[in-house]
C-alpha cells in the first residue's frame, strides 16, 4: 500500500512539472493570432503560481 501512495505522488509530481514547463511554451509557440495579452497573462500567472505551490506541497 505504501508503494502505491509513492507511485501516485511521483506521478502527480511529473504531471505538475509537465504543466509548469509545458504551458508557457505552448502559450509562446502554439497559440497564434490575436491575443488579449493582459487578460491571458494575469490568468496564466495565477495558474502557474498554483501549479508551483502544488508541486512544493507534494515534494514537502
PDB file of N, CA and C in Angstrom:
ATOM      1  N   UNK A   1       0.824  -1.196   0.000  1.00  0.00           N
ATOM      2  CA  UNK A   1       0.000   0.000   0.000  1.00  0.00           C
ATOM      3  C   UNK A   1       0.865   1.255   0.000  1.00  0.00           C
ATOM      4  N   UNK A   2       1.982   1.194   0.731  1.00  0.00           N
ATOM      5  CA  UNK A   2       2.868   2.345   0.795  1.00  0.00           C
ATOM      6  C   UNK A   2       3.486   2.638  -0.570  1.00  0.00           C
ATOM      7  N   UNK A   3       3.803   1.582  -1.325  1.00  0.00           N
ATOM      8  CA  UNK A   3       4.371   1.779  -2.653  1.00  0.00           C
ATOM      9  C   UNK A   3       3.378   2.442  -3.595  1.00  0.00           C
ATOM     10  N   UNK A   4       2.122   2.097  -3.478  1.00  0.00           N
ATOM     11  CA  UNK A   4       1.103   2.698  -4.329  1.00  0.00           C
ATOM     12  C   UNK A   4       0.985   4.200  -4.067  1.00  0.00           C
ATOM     13  N   UNK A   5       1.060   4.595  -2.820  1.00  0.00           N
ATOM     14  CA  UNK A   5       0.990   6.018  -2.478  1.00  0.00           C
ATOM     15  C   UNK A   5       2.183   6.761  -3.068  1.00  0.00           C
ATOM     16  N   UNK A   6       3.366   6.181  -2.977  1.00  0.00           N
ATOM     17  CA  UNK A   6       4.562   6.824  -3.525  1.00  0.00           C
ATOM     18  C   UNK A   6       4.499   6.911  -5.052  1.00  0.00           C
ATOM     19  N   UNK A   7       3.935   5.901  -5.695  1.00  0.00           N
ATOM     20  CA  UNK A   7       3.790   5.936  -7.150  1.00  0.00           C
ATOM     21  C   UNK A   7       2.826   7.038  -7.561  1.00  0.00           C
ATOM     22  N   UNK A   8       1.733   7.189  -6.841  1.00  0.00           N
ATOM     23  CA  UNK A   8       0.756   8.238  -7.155  1.00  0.00           C
ATOM     24  C   UNK A   8       1.373   9.615  -6.939  1.00  0.00           C
ATOM     25  N   UNK A   9       2.123   9.792  -5.855  1.00  0.00           N
ATOM     26  CA  UNK A   9       2.768  11.085  -5.602  1.00  0.00           C
ATOM     27  C   UNK A   9       3.792  11.387  -6.686  1.00  0.00           C
ATOM     28  N   UNK A  10       4.575  10.394  -7.095  1.00  0.00           N
ATOM     29  CA  UNK A  10       5.563  10.602  -8.157  1.00  0.00           C
ATOM     30  C   UNK A  10       4.875  10.976  -9.464  1.00  0.00           C
ATOM     31  N   UNK A  11       3.764  10.309  -9.786  1.00  0.00           N
ATOM     32  CA  UNK A  11       3.007  10.634 -10.995  1.00  0.00           C
ATOM     33  C   UNK A  11       2.478  12.065 -10.936  1.00  0.00           C
ATOM     34  N   UNK A  12       1.955  12.479  -9.783  1.00  0.00           N
ATOM     35  CA  UNK A  12       1.449  13.847  -9.644  1.00  0.00           C
ATOM     36  C   UNK A  12       2.564  14.875  -9.778  1.00  0.00           C
ATOM     37  N   UNK A  13       3.748  14.554  -9.288  1.00  0.00           N
ATOM     38  CA  UNK A  13       4.879  15.468  -9.452  1.00  0.00           C
ATOM     39  C   UNK A  13       5.277  15.595 -10.920  1.00  0.00           C
ATOM     40  N   UNK A  14       5.308  14.484 -11.649  1.00  0.00           N
ATOM     41  CA  UNK A  14       5.609  14.554 -13.082  1.00  0.00           C
ATOM     42  C   UNK A  14       4.533  15.335 -13.832  1.00  0.00           C
ATOM     43  N   UNK A  15       3.296  15.132 -13.464  1.00  0.00           N
ATOM     44  CA  UNK A  15       2.204  15.871 -14.090  1.00  0.00           C
ATOM     45  C   UNK A  15       2.328  17.364 -13.808  1.00  0.00           C
ATOM     46  N   UNK A  16       2.688  17.714 -12.586  1.00  0.00           N
ATOM     47  CA  UNK A  16       2.875  19.111 -12.213  1.00  0.00           C
ATOM     48  C   UNK A  16       4.025  19.738 -13.003  1.00  0.00           C
ATOM     49  N   UNK A  17       5.118  19.009 -13.174  1.00  0.00           N
ATOM     50  CA  UNK A  17       6.230  19.538 -13.963  1.00  0.00           C
ATOM     51  C   UNK A  17       5.849  19.717 -15.427  1.00  0.00           C
ATOM     52  N   UNK A  18       5.042  18.805 -15.958  1.00  0.00           N
ATOM     53  CA  UNK A  18       4.585  18.965 -17.341  1.00  0.00           C
ATOM     54  C   UNK A  18       3.765  20.237 -17.488  1.00  0.00           C
ATOM     55  N   UNK A  19       2.921  20.520 -16.509  1.00  0.00           N
ATOM     56  CA  UNK A  19       2.082  21.716 -16.571  1.00  0.00           C
ATOM     57  C   UNK A  19       2.928  22.973 -16.425  1.00  0.00           C
ATOM     58  N   UNK A  20       3.859  22.966 -15.456  1.00  0.00           N
ATOM     59  CA  UNK A  20       4.665  24.158 -15.201  1.00  0.00           C
ATOM     60  C   UNK A  20       5.527  24.517 -16.409  1.00  0.00           C
ATOM     61  N   UNK A  21       6.138  23.541 -17.066  1.00  0.00           N
ATOM     62  CA  UNK A  21       7.020  23.838 -18.184  1.00  0.00           C
ATOM     63  C   UNK A  21       6.328  23.759 -19.537  1.00  0.00           C
ATOM     64  N   UNK A  22       5.265  23.003 -19.651  1.00  0.00           N
ATOM     65  CA  UNK A  22       4.608  22.845 -20.940  1.00  0.00           C
ATOM     66  C   UNK A  22       3.700  23.995 -21.319  1.00  0.00           C
ATOM     67  N   UNK A  23       2.948  24.507 -20.367  1.00  0.00           N
ATOM     68  CA  UNK A  23       2.008  25.583 -20.685  1.00  0.00           C
ATOM     69  C   UNK A  23       2.676  26.881 -21.128  1.00  0.00           C
ATOM     70  N   UNK A  24       3.765  27.325 -20.494  1.00  0.00           N
ATOM     71  CA  UNK A  24       4.395  28.547 -21.012  1.00  0.00           C
ATOM     72  C   UNK A  24       4.889  28.395 -22.440  1.00  0.00           C
ATOM     73  N   UNK A  25       5.484  27.237 -22.762  1.00  0.00           N
ATOM     74  CA  UNK A  25       5.958  27.043 -24.128  1.00  0.00           C
ATOM     75  C   UNK A  25       4.803  26.928 -25.112  1.00  0.00           C
ATOM     76  N   UNK A  26       3.706  26.332 -24.691  1.00  0.00           N
ATOM     77  CA  UNK A  26       2.546  26.257 -25.570  1.00  0.00           C
ATOM     78  C   UNK A  26       1.979  27.646 -25.829  1.00  0.00           C
ATOM     79  N   UNK A  27       1.942  28.481 -24.800  1.00  0.00           N
ATOM     80  CA  UNK A  27       1.419  29.830 -24.993  1.00  0.00           C
ATOM     81  C   UNK A  27       2.332  30.647 -25.899  1.00  0.00           C
ATOM     82  N   UNK A  28       3.633  30.418 -25.811  1.00  0.00           N
ATOM     83  CA  UNK A  28       4.572  31.169 -26.651  1.00  0.00           C
ATOM     84  C   UNK A  28       4.532  30.680 -28.093  1.00  0.00           C
ATOM     85  N   UNK A  29       4.604  29.367 -28.297  1.00  0.00           N
ATOM     86  CA  UNK A  29       4.771  28.824 -29.645  1.00  0.00           C
ATOM     87  C   UNK A  29       3.505  28.248 -30.266  1.00  0.00           C
ATOM     88  N   UNK A  30       2.576  27.785 -29.470  1.00  0.00           N
ATOM     89  CA  UNK A  30       1.436  27.070 -30.013  1.00  0.00           C
ATOM     90  C   UNK A  30       0.259  27.936 -30.390  1.00  0.00           C
ATOM     91  N   UNK A  31       0.082  29.027 -29.690  1.00  0.00           N
ATOM     92  CA  UNK A  31      -1.084  29.867 -29.939  1.00  0.00           C
ATOM     93  C   UNK A  31      -0.691  30.971 -30.907  1.00  0.00           C
ATOM     94  N   UNK A  32      -1.382  31.038 -32.013  1.00  0.00           N
ATOM     95  CA  UNK A  32      -1.112  32.096 -32.979  1.00  0.00           C
ATOM     96  C   UNK A  32      -2.352  32.959 -33.127  1.00  0.00           C
ATOM     97  N   UNK A  33      -2.168  34.099 -33.710  1.00  0.00           N
ATOM     98  CA  UNK A  33      -3.293  35.004 -33.896  1.00  0.00           C
ATOM     99  C   UNK A  33      -3.289  36.113 -32.866  1.00  0.00           C
ATOM    100  N   UNK A  34      -4.379  36.845 -32.850  1.00  0.00           N
ATOM    101  CA  UNK A  34      -4.500  37.987 -31.948  1.00  0.00           C
ATOM    102  C   UNK A  34      -4.909  37.495 -30.571  1.00  0.00           C
ATOM    103  N   UNK A  35      -4.189  37.963 -29.567  1.00  0.00           N
ATOM    104  CA  UNK A  35      -4.490  37.581 -28.190  1.00  0.00           C
ATOM    105  C   UNK A  35      -4.669  38.851 -27.366  1.00  0.00           C
ATOM    106  N   UNK A  36      -5.449  38.737 -26.336  1.00  0.00           N
ATOM    107  CA  UNK A  36      -5.555  39.816 -25.364  1.00  0.00           C
ATOM    108  C   UNK A  36      -4.505  39.541 -24.297  1.00  0.00           C
ATOM    109  N   UNK A  37      -3.386  40.227 -24.397  1.00  0.00           N
ATOM    110  CA  UNK A  37      -2.216  39.892 -23.586  1.00  0.00           C
ATOM    111  C   UNK A  37      -2.445  40.084 -22.093  1.00  0.00           C
ATOM    112  N   UNK A  38      -3.097  41.167 -21.689  1.00  0.00           N
ATOM    113  CA  UNK A  38      -3.201  41.438 -20.254  1.00  0.00           C
ATOM    114  C   UNK A  38      -4.094  40.419 -19.565  1.00  0.00           C
ATOM    115  N   UNK A  39      -5.220  40.072 -20.163  1.00  0.00           N
ATOM    116  CA  UNK A  39      -6.119  39.092 -19.543  1.00  0.00           C
ATOM    117  C   UNK A  39      -5.469  37.718 -19.494  1.00  0.00           C
ATOM    118  N   UNK A  40      -4.881  37.298 -20.597  1.00  0.00           N
ATOM    119  CA  UNK A  40      -4.247  35.981 -20.640  1.00  0.00           C
ATOM    120  C   UNK A  40      -3.071  35.890 -19.684  1.00  0.00           C
ATOM    121  N   UNK A  41      -2.304  36.965 -19.574  1.00  0.00           N
ATOM    122  CA  UNK A  41      -1.114  36.940 -18.741  1.00  0.00           C
ATOM    123  C   UNK A  41      -1.463  36.847 -17.265  1.00  0.00           C
ATOM    124  N   UNK A  42      -2.465  37.609 -16.803  1.00  0.00           N
ATOM    125  CA  UNK A  42      -2.813  37.547 -15.382  1.00  0.00           C
ATOM    126  C   UNK A  42      -3.458  36.211 -15.041  1.00  0.00           C
ATOM    127  N   UNK A  43      -4.319  35.712 -15.895  1.00  0.00           N
ATOM    128  CA  UNK A  43      -4.945  34.416 -15.659  1.00  0.00           C
ATOM    129  C   UNK A  43      -3.901  33.300 -15.708  1.00  0.00           C
ATOM    130  N   UNK A  44      -2.960  33.416 -16.609  1.00  0.00           N
ATOM    131  CA  UNK A  44      -1.912  32.422 -16.784  1.00  0.00           C
ATOM    132  C   UNK A  44      -0.957  32.414 -15.592  1.00  0.00           C
ATOM    133  N   UNK A  45      -0.582  33.584 -15.099  1.00  0.00           N
ATOM    134  CA  UNK A  45       0.330  33.669 -13.955  1.00  0.00           C
ATOM    135  C   UNK A  45      -0.283  33.056 -12.709  1.00  0.00           C
ATOM    136  N   UNK A  46      -1.565  33.282 -12.492  1.00  0.00           N
ATOM    137  CA  UNK A  46      -2.193  32.707 -11.303  1.00  0.00           C
ATOM    138  C   UNK A  46      -2.235  31.179 -11.398  1.00  0.00           C
ATOM    139  N   UNK A  47      -2.458  30.645 -12.581  1.00  0.00           N
ATOM    140  CA  UNK A  47      -2.478  29.192 -12.744  1.00  0.00           C
ATOM    141  C   UNK A  47      -1.091  28.589 -12.548  1.00  0.00           C
ATOM    142  N   UNK A  48      -0.070  29.227 -13.099  1.00  0.00           N
ATOM    143  CA  UNK A  48       1.294  28.734 -12.930  1.00  0.00           C
ATOM    144  C   UNK A  48       1.716  28.823 -11.467  1.00  0.00           C
ATOM    145  N   UNK A  49       1.326  29.900 -10.777  1.00  0.00           N
ATOM    146  CA  UNK A  49       1.624  30.020  -9.348  1.00  0.00           C
ATOM    147  C   UNK A  49       0.964  28.893  -8.570  1.00  0.00           C
ATOM    148  N   UNK A  50      -0.268  28.576  -8.911  1.00  0.00           N
ATOM    149  CA  UNK A  50      -0.962  27.458  -8.271  1.00  0.00           C
ATOM    150  C   UNK A  50      -0.234  26.143  -8.524  1.00  0.00           C
ATOM    151  N   UNK A  51       0.239  25.927  -9.743  1.00  0.00           N
ATOM    152  CA  UNK A  51       0.947  24.690 -10.073  1.00  0.00           C
ATOM    153  C   UNK A  51       2.274  24.593  -9.325  1.00  0.00           C
ATOM    154  N   UNK A  52       2.974  25.716  -9.178  1.00  0.00           N
ATOM    155  CA  UNK A  52       4.239  25.713  -8.446  1.00  0.00           C
ATOM    156  C   UNK A  52       4.005  25.402  -6.974  1.00  0.00           C
ATOM    157  N   UNK A  53       3.000  26.027  -6.380  1.00  0.00           N
ATOM    158  CA  UNK A  53       2.693  25.779  -4.966  1.00  0.00           C
ATOM    159  C   UNK A  53       2.266  24.326  -4.760  1.00  0.00           C
ATOM    160  N   UNK A  54       1.496  23.789  -5.682  1.00  0.00           N
ATOM    161  CA  UNK A  54       1.090  22.385  -5.588  1.00  0.00           C
ATOM    162  C   UNK A  54       2.302  21.459  -5.651  1.00  0.00           C
ATOM    163  N   UNK A  55       3.253  21.765  -6.525  1.00  0.00           N
ATOM    164  CA  UNK A  55       4.470  20.962  -6.605  1.00  0.00           C
ATOM    165  C   UNK A  55       5.296  21.029  -5.338  1.00  0.00           C
ATOM    166  N   UNK A  56       5.374  22.210  -4.736  1.00  0.00           N
ATOM    167  CA  UNK A  56       6.119  22.354  -3.484  1.00  0.00           C
ATOM    168  C   UNK A  56       5.445  21.569  -2.368  1.00  0.00           C
ATOM    169  N   UNK A  57       4.132  21.616  -2.320  1.00  0.00           N
ATOM    170  CA  UNK A  57       3.406  20.867  -1.286  1.00  0.00           C
ATOM    171  C   UNK A  57       3.596  19.362  -1.479  1.00  0.00           C
ATOM    172  N   UNK A  58       3.564  18.894  -2.728  1.00  0.00           N
ATOM    173  CA  UNK A  58       3.734  17.462  -2.984  1.00  0.00           C
ATOM    174  C   UNK A  58       5.141  16.981  -2.638  1.00  0.00           C
ATOM    175  N   UNK A  59       6.150  17.817  -2.832  1.00  0.00           N
ATOM    176  CA  UNK A  59       7.513  17.389  -2.521  1.00  0.00           C
ATOM    177  C   UNK A  59       7.835  17.518  -1.045  1.00  0.00           C
ATOM    178  N   UNK A  60       7.127  18.388  -0.344  1.00  0.00           N
ATOM    179  CA  UNK A  60       7.417  18.617   1.080  1.00  0.00           C
ATOM    180  C   UNK A  60       6.786  17.612   1.891  1.00  0.00           C
TER     181      UNK A  60
END
